Amino acid sequence: MKTTTKAAILMAIAGITCTAESQACTGITLKSQDGATVVSRTIEWGGSDLNSQYVIVPRGYEAQSLTPEGNNGMKFTARWGYAGLAVEQKEFIAEGINEAGLSAGLFYFPNYGEYVPYDPAQKGKSINDLQLASWILGECATVDEVKKAVENVRIIRLDPRASTVHWRFADTTGRQIVLEIIGGKAQFYENKLGVLTNSPGFEWQLTNLNNYVNLFPGSAPAQQLGEIKLNSFGAGSGFLGIPGDITPPSRFVRAAFYQTTAPQQATALETVLQCFQILNNFDIPVGIEFAAGKIPARIPSATQWTSATDIANRAIYFRTMYDSTIRCIDLRNTDFTKVPYSAKPLDTVKQQPVVPVQIPE
């Protein structure tokens, strides 16, 4: 890995350190009739362009964790090859999948996580939170291996201004877990629902779903109110009262109900496309996160990219705020013993393509 100075590290972190209002991610999980599991998510950041890249990492690639002091943390070598989507720096994988079929994703978790303090004497076993997904993708094949691996490291952050994060991991069995660092200790939760957003913690989000026990798909039946008969204005009134704001608890509720009421698709590809359709509902316009006149960046959307990972077929799909065309990185035909390390921008042209329609003469 190219040496990174402390100043460069802090600049990178400053680039992705904003108020909590600008941090948002929404994750869902769907399964196809042919047995494929697809984990999908958005990544939102209204404060700046994250300059996202896709990264291809071969087996045997050697890396080292950044620390508050510089490029001097834990060293690690990739046992598995993988592909990931990185934010701000190529080392910071936010979503990815490896050749063994393990998926890893990073979600912002402000104000609720708490890591151990950085201790220079233990830098050799310290890994920063933004590189944890990279290490796990190169090291582990199953969620059980993830749990064991995390026991042996100290997870730190690079800068006290930065938000803490939590993680989602899923493997080929369809099992999914959430990792949160609370009071400096790793807490794992089985995620049978398959939904994840941000703060508060995962268990609280599940409990909060009980506030919406009255919701159901379809339309509410007519009701008699004294002498007056009440009828639905239109379809979908069974979801009347579902929260529509962009806070993490509200997005968690919407994601849970949209996901669980979606009809199951026959194939993995159809399921991938369905994930993108559902997550259309979670795109965040830039203007609603900040007070009038306080928008910090000229970007087309706070939802910078959306991805869907087909675990069974080892493929990660994505689209961006600059190009809504769905693109795919397919790992099945890649020889990770020979492929070189590479990192490329998700978008070389930062403008939505518009294709003219030719009118017949």
mmCIF file of C-alpha atoms in Angstrom:
data_model
loop_
_atom_site.group_PDB
_atom_site.id
_atom_site.type_symbol
_atom_site.label_atom_id
_atom_site.label_comp_id
_atom_site.label_asym_id
_atom_site.label_seq_id
_atom_site.Cartn_x
_atom_site.Cartn_y
_atom_site.Cartn_z
ATOM 1 C CA MET A 1 0.000 0.000 0.000
ATOM 2 C CA LYS A 2 1.238 3.445 -0.794
ATOM 3 C CA THR A 3 2.256 5.323 2.332
ATOM 4 C CA THR A 4 -0.379 7.788 3.474
ATOM 5 C CA THR A 5 0.587 10.748 5.640
ATOM 6 C CA LYS A 6 -1.346 11.717 8.745
ATOM 7 C CA ALA A 7 -2.410 14.960 7.089
ATOM 8 C CA ALA A 8 -3.830 13.058 4.114
ATOM 9 C CA ILE A 9 -5.708 10.712 6.432
ATOM 10 C CA LEU A 10 -7.310 13.593 8.288
ATOM 11 C CA MET A 11 -8.276 15.273 5.022
ATOM 12 C CA ALA A 12 -9.979 12.079 3.889
ATOM 13 C CA ILE A 13 -11.852 11.722 7.155
ATOM 14 C CA ALA A 14 -12.823 15.398 7.121
ATOM 15 C CA GLY A 15 -14.275 14.778 3.662
ATOM 16 C CA ILE A 16 -16.668 12.218 5.070
ATOM 17 C CA THR A 17 -17.328 13.847 8.435
ATOM 18 C CA CYS A 18 -20.550 15.818 8.424
ATOM 19 C CA THR A 19 -23.494 16.347 10.689
ATOM 20 C CA ALA A 20 -25.588 13.302 11.474
ATOM 21 C CA GLU A 21 -28.333 14.637 9.237
ATOM 22 C CA SER A 22 -26.222 13.958 6.152
ATOM 23 C CA GLN A 23 -25.377 10.357 7.008
ATOM 24 C CA ALA A 24 -27.794 7.701 5.806
ATOM 25 C CA CYS A 25 -27.769 4.168 4.461
ATOM 26 C CA THR A 26 -30.656 1.772 3.876
ATOM 27 C CA GLY A 27 -30.162 -1.972 3.417
ATOM 28 C CA ILE A 28 -32.635 -4.699 2.424
ATOM 29 C CA THR A 29 -32.425 -8.407 1.592
ATOM 30 C CA LEU A 30 -34.468 -10.431 -0.896
ATOM 31 C CA LYS A 31 -34.375 -14.113 -1.857
ATOM 32 C CA SER A 32 -35.299 -15.517 -5.255
ATOM 33 C CA GLN A 33 -37.284 -18.671 -5.927
ATOM 34 C CA ASP A 34 -34.137 -20.363 -7.220
ATOM 35 C CA GLY A 35 -32.422 -19.886 -3.845
ATOM 36 C CA ALA A 36 -30.258 -16.794 -4.398
ATOM 37 C CA THR A 37 -29.833 -14.216 -1.642
ATOM 38 C CA VAL A 38 -29.458 -10.592 -2.725
ATOM 39 C CA VAL A 39 -28.315 -7.948 -0.243
ATOM 40 C CA SER A 40 -28.907 -4.426 -1.445
ATOM 41 C CA ARG A 41 -28.278 -0.970 -0.031
ATOM 42 C CA THR A 42 -28.002 2.748 -0.607
ATOM 43 C CA ILE A 43 -25.254 5.043 0.594
ATOM 44 C CA GLU A 44 -26.139 8.646 1.282
ATOM 45 C CA TRP A 45 -23.892 11.589 1.937
ATOM 46 C CA GLY A 46 -25.134 15.105 1.369
ATOM 47 C CA GLY A 47 -21.997 16.920 2.446
ATOM 48 C CA SER A 48 -19.663 16.229 -0.493
ATOM 49 C CA ASP A 49 -18.960 13.972 -3.444
ATOM 50 C CA LEU A 50 -17.537 10.752 -1.991
ATOM 51 C CA ASN A 51 -15.466 10.166 -5.162
ATOM 52 C CA SER A 52 -16.421 6.506 -5.006
ATOM 53 C CA GLN A 53 -14.368 3.802 -6.710
ATOM 54 C CA TYR A 54 -14.706 0.119 -7.457
ATOM 55 C CA VAL A 55 -11.773 -1.903 -6.229
ATOM 56 C CA ILE A 56 -10.567 -5.346 -7.345
ATOM 57 C CA VAL A 57 -8.306 -7.069 -4.826
ATOM 58 C CA PRO A 58 -6.401 -10.284 -5.669
ATOM 59 C CA ARG A 59 -5.462 -13.086 -3.322
ATOM 60 C CA GLY A 60 -2.210 -12.372 -1.529
ATOM 61 C CA TYR A 61 -2.642 -8.588 -1.619
ATOM 62 C CA GLU A 62 -0.865 -7.059 1.367
ATOM 63 C CA ALA A 63 -2.332 -4.058 3.145
ATOM 64 C CA GLN A 64 -1.944 -2.170 6.401
ATOM 65 C CA SER A 65 -4.486 -0.328 8.493
ATOM 66 C CA LEU A 66 -4.270 3.401 8.837
ATOM 67 C CA THR A 67 -4.224 4.774 12.389
ATOM 68 C CA PRO A 68 -4.368 8.305 13.823
ATOM 69 C CA GLU A 69 -0.564 8.266 13.543
ATOM 70 C CA GLY A 70 -0.368 7.203 9.903
ATOM 71 C CA ASN A 71 0.023 3.999 7.913
ATOM 72 C CA ASN A 72 1.294 1.906 10.821
ATOM 73 C CA GLY A 73 -1.586 -0.290 12.021
ATOM 74 C CA MET A 74 -2.366 -3.968 11.600
ATOM 75 C CA LYS A 75 -0.905 -5.686 8.544
ATOM 76 C CA PHE A 76 -3.091 -8.149 6.675
ATOM 77 C CA THR A 77 -2.905 -10.291 3.548
ATOM 78 C CA ALA A 78 -5.930 -11.260 1.460
ATOM 79 C CA ARG A 79 -6.704 -14.972 1.656
ATOM 80 C CA TRP A 80 -9.620 -14.432 -0.733
ATOM 81 C CA GLY A 81 -9.954 -12.132 -3.712
ATOM 82 C CA TYR A 82 -12.827 -9.678 -3.688
ATOM 83 C CA ALA A 83 -14.515 -6.706 -5.326
ATOM 84 C CA GLY A 84 -15.779 -3.697 -3.429
ATOM 85 C CA LEU A 85 -17.168 -0.188 -3.695
ATOM 86 C CA ALA A 86 -15.006 2.311 -1.826
ATOM 87 C CA VAL A 87 -15.682 5.837 -0.596
ATOM 88 C CA GLU A 88 -13.215 8.727 -0.481
ATOM 89 C CA GLN A 89 -10.134 6.447 -0.581
ATOM 90 C CA LYS A 90 -9.619 3.082 -2.256
ATOM 91 C CA GLU A 91 -8.857 1.528 1.142
ATOM 92 C CA PHE A 92 -12.302 2.392 2.525
ATOM 93 C CA ILE A 93 -14.575 -0.368 1.189
ATOM 94 C CA ALA A 94 -18.206 0.347 2.080
ATOM 95 C CA GLU A 95 -19.741 -2.651 0.277
ATOM 96 C CA GLY A 96 -18.239 -5.744 -1.301
ATOM 97 C CA ILE A 97 -18.245 -9.479 -1.925
ATOM 98 C CA ASN A 98 -15.425 -12.003 -2.056
ATOM 99 C CA GLU A 99 -14.918 -15.092 -4.174
ATOM 100 C CA ALA A 100 -16.049 -17.347 -1.285
ATOM 101 C CA GLY A 101 -19.449 -15.635 -1.299
ATOM 102 C CA LEU A 102 -19.119 -13.480 1.822
ATOM 103 C CA SER A 103 -20.742 -10.060 1.619
ATOM 104 C CA ALA A 104 -19.700 -7.130 3.821
ATOM 105 C CA GLY A 105 -21.213 -3.672 4.160
ATOM 106 C CA LEU A 106 -20.476 -0.608 6.279
ATOM 107 C CA PHE A 107 -23.360 1.604 7.527
ATOM 108 C CA TYR A 108 -23.014 4.888 9.432
ATOM 109 C CA PHE A 109 -23.908 4.596 13.118
ATOM 110 C CA PRO A 110 -23.517 8.052 14.692
ATOM 111 C CA ASN A 111 -23.745 8.675 18.435
ATOM 112 C CA TYR A 112 -24.408 5.061 19.447
ATOM 113 C CA GLY A 113 -21.215 3.147 18.706
ATOM 114 C CA GLU A 114 -18.118 3.389 20.891
ATOM 115 C CA TYR A 115 -14.755 1.932 19.937
ATOM 116 C CA VAL A 116 -11.748 1.274 22.126
ATOM 117 C CA PRO A 117 -9.327 4.228 22.297
ATOM 118 C CA TYR A 118 -6.339 4.029 20.003
ATOM 119 C CA ASP A 119 -3.321 2.674 21.879
ATOM 120 C CA PRO A 120 0.002 3.058 20.012
ATOM 121 C CA ALA A 121 1.403 0.116 21.988
ATOM 122 C CA GLN A 122 -1.214 -2.129 20.325
ATOM 123 C CA LYS A 123 -1.077 -0.692 16.825
ATOM 124 C CA GLY A 124 -0.098 -4.080 15.387
ATOM 125 C CA LYS A 125 -3.567 -5.478 16.134
ATOM 126 C CA SER A 126 -5.498 -2.244 15.517
ATOM 127 C CA ILE A 127 -7.658 -1.771 12.429
ATOM 128 C CA ASN A 128 -9.719 1.310 11.700
ATOM 129 C CA ASP A 129 -13.440 0.972 11.139
ATOM 130 C CA LEU A 130 -13.310 2.149 7.516
ATOM 131 C CA GLN A 131 -10.934 -0.700 6.594
ATOM 132 C CA LEU A 132 -12.641 -3.460 8.560
ATOM 133 C CA ALA A 133 -14.775 -4.569 5.586
ATOM 134 C CA SER A 134 -11.653 -4.812 3.416
ATOM 135 C CA TRP A 135 -9.884 -7.000 5.944
ATOM 136 C CA ILE A 136 -12.935 -9.226 6.515
ATOM 137 C CA LEU A 137 -13.530 -9.725 2.779
ATOM 138 C CA GLY A 138 -9.942 -10.823 2.314
ATOM 139 C CA GLU A 139 -9.892 -13.016 5.419
ATOM 140 C CA CYS A 140 -13.268 -14.739 5.910
ATOM 141 C CA ALA A 141 -15.631 -17.032 4.018
ATOM 142 C CA THR A 142 -18.552 -17.295 6.475
ATOM 143 C CA VAL A 143 -20.247 -15.214 9.152
ATOM 144 C CA ASP A 144 -18.923 -17.604 11.796
ATOM 145 C CA GLU A 145 -15.386 -16.837 10.623
ATOM 146 C CA VAL A 146 -16.207 -13.120 10.853
ATOM 147 C CA LYS A 147 -17.225 -13.479 14.505
ATOM 148 C CA LYS A 148 -14.002 -15.309 15.358
ATOM 149 C CA ALA A 149 -11.792 -12.890 13.436
ATOM 150 C CA VAL A 150 -13.215 -9.794 15.131
ATOM 151 C CA GLU A 151 -12.330 -11.255 18.554
ATOM 152 C CA ASN A 152 -8.628 -10.840 17.775
ATOM 153 C CA VAL A 153 -8.454 -7.196 16.710
ATOM 154 C CA ARG A 154 -8.954 -3.727 18.146
ATOM 155 C CA ILE A 155 -11.373 -1.679 16.049
ATOM 156 C CA ILE A 156 -10.540 2.032 16.184
ATOM 157 C CA ARG A 157 -11.392 5.213 14.333
ATOM 158 C CA LEU A 158 -9.004 7.565 12.624
ATOM 159 C CA ASP A 159 -10.387 10.848 13.878
ATOM 160 C CA PRO A 160 -12.670 11.705 16.839
ATOM 161 C CA ARG A 161 -14.775 13.937 14.575
ATOM 162 C CA ALA A 162 -15.834 10.993 12.436
ATOM 163 C CA SER A 163 -19.033 9.033 12.947
ATOM 164 C CA THR A 164 -18.867 5.494 14.229
ATOM 165 C CA VAL A 165 -20.229 2.766 11.937
ATOM 166 C CA HIS A 166 -21.789 -0.664 12.162
ATOM 167 C CA TRP A 167 -21.611 -3.533 9.676
ATOM 168 C CA ARG A 168 -23.712 -6.140 7.867
ATOM 169 C CA PHE A 169 -22.219 -9.514 6.872
ATOM 170 C CA ALA A 170 -23.940 -12.301 4.900
ATOM 171 C CA ASP A 171 -22.751 -15.598 3.435
ATOM 172 C CA THR A 172 -23.874 -18.266 0.977
ATOM 173 C CA THR A 173 -26.152 -19.972 3.522
ATOM 174 C CA GLY A 174 -28.349 -16.887 3.572
ATOM 175 C CA ARG A 175 -27.369 -16.135 7.156
ATOM 176 C CA GLN A 176 -26.814 -12.474 7.979
ATOM 177 C CA ILE A 177 -25.384 -10.770 11.051
ATOM 178 C CA VAL A 178 -24.981 -7.191 12.242
ATOM 179 C CA LEU A 179 -21.876 -6.044 14.142
ATOM 180 C CA GLU A 180 -22.006 -3.061 16.473
ATOM 181 C CA ILE A 181 -19.210 -1.879 18.782
ATOM 182 C CA ILE A 182 -20.842 -0.802 22.045
ATOM 183 C CA GLY A 183 -18.718 0.306 24.991
ATOM 184 C CA GLY A 184 -15.640 -0.928 23.143
ATOM 185 C CA LYS A 185 -17.029 -4.474 22.833
ATOM 186 C CA ALA A 186 -18.206 -6.268 19.713
ATOM 187 C CA GLN A 187 -21.920 -7.114 19.736
ATOM 188 C CA PHE A 188 -23.274 -9.464 17.053
ATOM 189 C CA TYR A 189 -26.949 -9.792 16.159
ATOM 190 C CA GLU A 190 -28.607 -12.334 13.896
ATOM 191 C CA ASN A 191 -30.411 -10.333 11.215
ATOM 192 C CA LYS A 192 -33.262 -12.620 10.168
ATOM 193 C CA LEU A 193 -35.229 -9.666 8.810
ATOM 194 C CA GLY A 194 -32.403 -8.539 6.522
ATOM 195 C CA VAL A 195 -32.983 -4.789 6.980
ATOM 196 C CA LEU A 196 -30.440 -2.297 8.302
ATOM 197 C CA THR A 197 -30.241 1.492 8.480
ATOM 198 C CA ASN A 198 -28.344 3.664 10.964
ATOM 199 C CA SER A 199 -28.934 4.821 14.545
ATOM 200 C CA PRO A 200 -30.239 3.822 17.063
ATOM 201 C CA GLY A 201 -29.001 0.260 17.480
ATOM 202 C CA PHE A 202 -30.280 -2.750 15.576
ATOM 203 C CA GLU A 203 -32.226 -4.273 18.487
ATOM 204 C CA TRP A 204 -34.022 -0.975 19.107
ATOM 205 C CA GLN A 205 -34.997 -0.800 15.437
ATOM 206 C CA LEU A 206 -36.560 -4.256 15.623
ATOM 207 C CA THR A 207 -38.494 -3.318 18.765
ATOM 208 C CA ASN A 208 -39.731 -0.128 17.124
ATOM 209 C CA LEU A 209 -41.456 -2.171 14.413
ATOM 210 C CA ASN A 210 -44.072 -3.077 17.025
ATOM 211 C CA ASN A 211 -45.338 0.503 16.814
ATOM 212 C CA TYR A 212 -46.602 -0.326 13.306
ATOM 213 C CA VAL A 213 -48.484 -3.546 14.045
ATOM 214 C CA ASN A 214 -51.567 -1.958 12.433
ATOM 215 C CA LEU A 215 -50.004 -1.807 8.940
ATOM 216 C CA PHE A 216 -50.861 -4.345 6.260
ATOM 217 C CA PRO A 217 -50.609 -4.590 2.455
ATOM 218 C CA GLY A 218 -53.599 -3.724 0.297
ATOM 219 C CA SER A 219 -56.492 -1.437 1.084
ATOM 220 C CA ALA A 220 -58.316 -0.925 4.358
ATOM 221 C CA PRO A 221 -61.960 -2.086 4.428
ATOM 222 C CA ALA A 222 -64.756 0.462 4.640
ATOM 223 C CA GLN A 223 -65.680 1.539 8.164
ATOM 224 C CA GLN A 224 -68.894 2.890 9.614
ATOM 225 C CA LEU A 225 -68.435 6.013 11.747
ATOM 226 C CA GLY A 226 -71.850 6.655 13.253
ATOM 227 C CA GLU A 227 -74.056 7.567 10.318
ATOM 228 C CA ILE A 228 -71.098 8.113 8.007
ATOM 229 C CA LYS A 229 -69.406 5.433 5.934
ATOM 230 C CA LEU A 230 -65.641 5.857 5.522
ATOM 231 C CA ASN A 231 -63.883 4.536 2.397
ATOM 232 C CA SER A 232 -60.268 4.510 1.274
ATOM 233 C CA PHE A 233 -59.290 7.286 -1.118
ATOM 234 C CA GLY A 234 -57.277 4.784 -3.130
ATOM 235 C CA ALA A 235 -55.154 1.656 -3.136
ATOM 236 C CA GLY A 236 -52.583 1.048 -0.430
ATOM 237 C CA SER A 237 -54.499 2.482 2.511
ATOM 238 C CA GLY A 238 -53.417 -0.490 4.612
ATOM 239 C CA PHE A 239 -50.052 1.299 4.868
ATOM 240 C CA LEU A 240 -51.649 4.572 5.971
ATOM 241 C CA GLY A 241 -49.465 5.894 8.767
ATOM 242 C CA ILE A 242 -46.180 4.417 7.577
ATOM 243 C CA PRO A 243 -43.493 7.052 8.272
ATOM 244 C CA GLY A 244 -42.327 8.956 5.228
ATOM 245 C CA ASP A 245 -39.399 10.997 6.574
ATOM 246 C CA ILE A 246 -35.735 10.142 6.046
ATOM 247 C CA THR A 247 -34.676 9.472 9.639
ATOM 248 C CA PRO A 248 -33.089 6.036 10.180
ATOM 249 C CA PRO A 249 -35.993 4.631 12.269
ATOM 250 C CA SER A 250 -38.515 5.679 9.628
ATOM 251 C CA ARG A 251 -36.433 4.271 6.792
ATOM 252 C CA PHE A 252 -36.039 1.011 8.724
ATOM 253 C CA VAL A 253 -39.828 0.698 9.059
ATOM 254 C CA ARG A 254 -40.481 1.469 5.397
ATOM 255 C CA ALA A 255 -37.727 -0.878 4.239
ATOM 256 C CA ALA A 256 -39.077 -3.698 6.422
ATOM 257 C CA PHE A 257 -42.621 -3.398 5.062
ATOM 258 C CA TYR A 258 -41.620 -2.803 1.432
ATOM 259 C CA GLN A 259 -39.226 -5.744 1.535
ATOM 260 C CA THR A 260 -41.521 -8.247 3.199
ATOM 261 C CA THR A 261 -44.520 -7.440 1.002
ATOM 262 C CA ALA A 262 -42.580 -7.646 -2.279
ATOM 263 C CA PRO A 263 -43.521 -10.667 -4.422
ATOM 264 C CA GLN A 264 -40.740 -13.225 -4.681
ATOM 265 C CA GLN A 265 -39.032 -13.253 -8.063
ATOM 266 C CA ALA A 266 -38.037 -16.402 -9.952
ATOM 267 C CA THR A 267 -34.367 -15.673 -10.620
ATOM 268 C CA ALA A 268 -31.432 -13.915 -9.017
ATOM 269 C CA LEU A 269 -31.277 -11.260 -11.747
ATOM 270 C CA GLU A 270 -34.968 -10.456 -11.405
ATOM 271 C CA THR A 271 -34.427 -10.154 -7.661
ATOM 272 C CA VAL A 272 -31.486 -7.791 -8.169
ATOM 273 C CA LEU A 273 -33.642 -5.558 -10.351
ATOM 274 C CA GLN A 274 -36.445 -5.699 -7.792
ATOM 275 C CA CYS A 275 -34.027 -4.493 -5.110
ATOM 276 C CA PHE A 276 -33.180 -1.430 -7.187
ATOM 277 C CA GLN A 277 -36.892 -0.724 -7.691
ATOM 278 C CA ILE A 278 -37.599 -0.926 -3.962
ATOM 279 C CA LEU A 279 -34.625 1.251 -3.083
ATOM 280 C CA ASN A 280 -35.839 3.934 -5.491
ATOM 281 C CA ASN A 281 -38.121 4.831 -2.580
ATOM 282 C CA PHE A 282 -35.120 5.721 -0.424
ATOM 283 C CA ASP A 283 -33.325 8.183 -2.704
ATOM 284 C CA ILE A 284 -32.734 11.377 -0.729
ATOM 285 C CA PRO A 285 -32.838 14.734 -2.544
ATOM 286 C CA VAL A 286 -29.988 17.026 -1.552
ATOM 287 C CA GLY A 287 -32.120 19.914 -0.315
ATOM 288 C CA ILE A 288 -34.096 18.251 2.467
ATOM 289 C CA GLU A 289 -31.156 17.417 4.752
ATOM 290 C CA PHE A 290 -29.965 20.960 5.383
ATOM 291 C CA ALA A 291 -31.445 24.310 6.292
ATOM 292 C CA ALA A 292 -32.253 26.696 3.452
ATOM 293 C CA GLY A 293 -29.080 28.201 2.029
ATOM 294 C CA LYS A 294 -26.867 25.754 3.965
ATOM 295 C CA ILE A 295 -26.424 23.034 1.339
ATOM 296 C CA PRO A 296 -22.667 22.298 1.387
ATOM 297 C CA ALA A 297 -22.160 20.592 -1.980
ATOM 298 C CA ARG A 298 -23.318 20.780 -5.595
ATOM 299 C CA ILE A 299 -24.147 17.134 -6.197
ATOM 300 C CA PRO A 300 -27.260 15.757 -7.914
ATOM 301 C CA SER A 301 -28.392 13.552 -5.019
ATOM 302 C CA ALA A 302 -27.580 12.717 -1.432
ATOM 303 C CA THR A 303 -27.980 9.081 -2.462
ATOM 304 C CA GLN A 304 -24.561 8.727 -4.069
ATOM 305 C CA TRP A 305 -24.907 5.108 -5.113
ATOM 306 C CA THR A 306 -27.092 2.050 -4.747
ATOM 307 C CA SER A 307 -25.807 -1.515 -4.927
ATOM 308 C CA ALA A 308 -27.209 -5.051 -5.034
ATOM 309 C CA THR A 309 -25.042 -8.087 -4.333
ATOM 310 C CA ASP A 310 -26.012 -11.497 -5.692
ATOM 311 C CA ILE A 311 -24.205 -13.743 -3.224
ATOM 312 C CA ALA A 312 -24.927 -17.061 -4.964
ATOM 313 C CA ASN A 313 -23.586 -15.853 -8.297
ATOM 314 C CA ARG A 314 -20.742 -13.727 -6.860
ATOM 315 C CA ALA A 315 -21.773 -10.483 -8.535
ATOM 316 C CA ILE A 316 -22.165 -6.917 -7.314
ATOM 317 C CA TYR A 317 -24.351 -4.457 -9.233
ATOM 318 C CA PHE A 318 -24.409 -0.690 -8.788
ATOM 319 C CA ARG A 319 -25.776 2.581 -10.116
ATOM 320 C CA THR A 320 -24.802 6.105 -9.109
ATOM 321 C CA MET A 321 -26.143 9.603 -8.668
ATOM 322 C CA TYR A 322 -24.432 10.471 -11.943
ATOM 323 C CA ASP A 323 -25.516 7.467 -13.997
ATOM 324 C CA SER A 324 -28.603 5.394 -13.246
ATOM 325 C CA THR A 325 -27.478 2.661 -15.638
ATOM 326 C CA ILE A 326 -27.033 -0.540 -13.632
ATOM 327 C CA ARG A 327 -23.509 -1.921 -13.958
ATOM 328 C CA CYS A 328 -22.206 -5.312 -12.814
ATOM 329 C CA ILE A 329 -18.899 -6.695 -11.524
ATOM 330 C CA ASP A 330 -19.014 -10.482 -11.991
ATOM 331 C CA LEU A 331 -16.448 -12.429 -9.961
ATOM 332 C CA ARG A 332 -17.164 -15.898 -11.362
ATOM 333 C CA ASN A 333 -14.768 -15.726 -14.285
ATOM 334 C CA THR A 334 -12.000 -13.910 -12.431
ATOM 335 C CA ASP A 335 -8.802 -15.724 -11.469
ATOM 336 C CA PHE A 336 -7.916 -13.973 -8.217
ATOM 337 C CA THR A 337 -4.473 -15.588 -8.212
ATOM 338 C CA LYS A 338 -3.578 -13.606 -11.337
ATOM 339 C CA VAL A 339 -5.780 -10.500 -11.518
ATOM 340 C CA PRO A 340 -3.914 -7.299 -10.577
ATOM 341 C CA TYR A 341 -5.061 -4.928 -7.859
ATOM 342 C CA SER A 342 -7.032 -2.058 -9.385
ATOM 343 C CA ALA A 343 -9.152 0.887 -8.275
ATOM 344 C CA LYS A 344 -11.254 2.837 -10.772
ATOM 345 C CA PRO A 345 -13.835 5.635 -10.369
ATOM 346 C CA LEU A 346 -17.460 4.526 -10.469
ATOM 347 C CA ASP A 347 -18.049 7.407 -12.879
ATOM 348 C CA THR A 348 -15.526 8.788 -15.358
ATOM 349 C CA VAL A 349 -18.130 11.301 -16.572
ATOM 350 C CA LYS A 350 -20.149 12.922 -13.804
ATOM 351 C CA GLN A 351 -23.292 13.581 -15.779
ATOM 352 C CA GLN A 352 -26.379 11.455 -16.295
ATOM 353 C CA PRO A 353 -26.333 10.122 -19.891
ATOM 354 C CA VAL A 354 -29.336 11.113 -21.973
ATOM 355 C CA VAL A 355 -29.965 9.036 -25.059
ATOM 356 C CA PRO A 356 -31.937 10.805 -27.822
ATOM 357 C CA VAL A 357 -34.824 8.965 -29.428
ATOM 358 C CA GLN A 358 -34.771 9.089 -33.205
ATOM 359 C CA ILE A 359 -38.140 10.049 -34.632
ATOM 360 C CA PRO A 360 -38.907 8.130 -37.841
ATOM 361 C CA GLU A 361 -39.186 10.316 -40.903
#
